Amino acid sequence: FPSHDSRPDRAFEIYPNPNIGLFRIEWNHELAVCDSKKIIIRNAQGEIVLETNDREDIIDLKGEKQGLYYIIVVCGDKSWFNKIILND
């Protein structure tokens, strides 16, 4: 599994953030043209709550508890991450 920096990346943005579990990912730079993106979302305990290869820009986590979540996006041998906060 590719490693990633511990700082949030600007390779993708999340809107709105915080949110109620429904949010949009806006792809920047090379992720916009990557055809083999893998999106992994982990909760604050590190458990995977969503893993998908879909190219959808809208993510629905409305069934998850409020709190901090980490979004990891993998394309080839590179990975990027960002954080989101789910509120009620």
Short mmCIF file of C-alpha atoms in Angstrom, two decimals:
data_model
loop_
_atom_site.label_atom_id
_atom_site.label_comp_id
_atom_site.label_asym_id
_atom_site.label_seq_id
_atom_site.Cartn_x
_atom_site.Cartn_y
_atom_site.Cartn_z
CA PHE A 1 0.00 0.00 0.00
CA PRO A 2 1.53 3.37 -0.96
CA SER A 3 2.63 5.65 1.83
CA HIS A 4 1.50 9.22 2.19
CA ASP A 5 2.59 12.37 3.96
CA SER A 6 1.01 13.16 7.33
CA ARG A 7 -0.20 16.59 6.15
CA PRO A 8 -3.47 17.05 4.26
CA ASP A 9 -3.00 17.39 0.52
CA ARG A 10 -4.46 19.85 -1.92
CA ALA A 11 -4.73 17.17 -4.62
CA PHE A 12 -8.43 17.10 -3.78
CA GLU A 13 -10.82 19.30 -1.84
CA ILE A 14 -13.95 18.35 0.09
CA TYR A 15 -17.09 20.50 0.06
CA PRO A 16 -18.71 21.20 2.42
CA ASN A 17 -16.42 20.40 5.30
CA PRO A 18 -17.70 19.93 8.00
CA ASN A 19 -20.80 18.22 6.61
CA ILE A 20 -23.69 15.94 7.60
CA GLY A 21 -22.34 12.93 5.72
CA LEU A 22 -22.97 13.99 2.15
CA PHE A 23 -20.09 15.76 0.45
CA ARG A 24 -18.41 16.40 -2.88
CA ILE A 25 -14.81 15.72 -3.82
CA GLU A 26 -13.24 18.17 -6.23
CA TRP A 27 -10.20 16.68 -7.96
CA ASN A 28 -7.15 18.82 -8.70
CA HIS A 29 -4.02 18.20 -10.75
CA GLU A 30 -3.22 14.62 -11.70
CA LEU A 31 -6.15 13.10 -9.80
CA ALA A 32 -8.59 14.73 -12.23
CA VAL A 33 -7.21 12.59 -15.06
CA CYS A 34 -6.45 9.43 -13.08
CA ASP A 35 -8.67 6.62 -14.37
CA SER A 36 -7.85 4.16 -11.58
CA LYS A 37 -8.59 6.10 -8.39
CA LYS A 38 -9.28 4.17 -5.22
CA ILE A 39 -11.01 6.04 -2.39
CA ILE A 40 -10.65 4.76 1.17
CA ILE A 41 -12.38 6.45 4.10
CA ARG A 42 -11.37 5.59 7.66
CA ASN A 43 -12.91 6.70 10.93
CA ALA A 44 -10.84 8.13 13.79
CA GLN A 45 -10.20 4.58 15.09
CA GLY A 46 -8.64 3.61 11.73
CA GLU A 47 -11.51 1.35 10.64
CA ILE A 48 -12.40 1.43 6.95
CA VAL A 49 -15.97 2.71 6.54
CA LEU A 50 -15.89 3.00 2.74
CA GLU A 51 -13.64 1.66 0.01
CA THR A 52 -14.54 2.25 -3.61
CA ASN A 53 -13.12 2.43 -7.11
CA ASP A 54 -16.11 4.42 -8.32
CA ARG A 55 -15.38 7.66 -10.10
CA GLU A 56 -18.25 9.41 -8.32
CA ASP A 57 -17.58 12.88 -6.98
CA ILE A 58 -20.40 12.70 -4.41
CA ILE A 59 -19.82 10.57 -1.30
CA ASP A 60 -22.58 9.55 1.10
CA LEU A 61 -21.59 8.71 4.68
CA LYS A 62 -24.92 9.67 6.25
CA GLY A 63 -25.11 6.34 8.09
CA GLU A 64 -21.84 6.97 9.95
CA LYS A 65 -21.41 8.57 13.38
CA GLN A 66 -20.35 12.18 13.66
CA GLY A 67 -16.64 12.78 14.11
CA LEU A 68 -13.34 12.95 12.26
CA TYR A 69 -12.73 10.84 9.14
CA TYR A 70 -9.71 10.45 6.87
CA ILE A 71 -10.03 10.19 3.09
CA ILE A 72 -7.17 8.45 1.31
CA VAL A 73 -7.05 8.49 -2.48
CA VAL A 74 -4.72 6.13 -4.30
CA CYS A 75 -3.74 6.42 -7.96
CA GLY A 76 -1.05 4.04 -9.15
CA ASP A 77 1.83 4.12 -6.68
CA LYS A 78 0.89 7.52 -5.18
CA SER A 79 -1.55 8.40 -2.45
CA TRP A 80 -3.04 11.57 -0.99
CA PHE A 81 -5.15 12.23 2.07
CA ASN A 82 -7.46 14.77 3.59
CA LYS A 83 -9.73 15.02 6.63
CA ILE A 84 -13.45 15.56 6.98
CA ILE A 85 -15.71 16.18 9.94
CA LEU A 86 -19.23 14.74 10.06
CA ASN A 87 -21.73 16.73 12.11
CA ASP A 88 -25.43 16.23 12.76
#
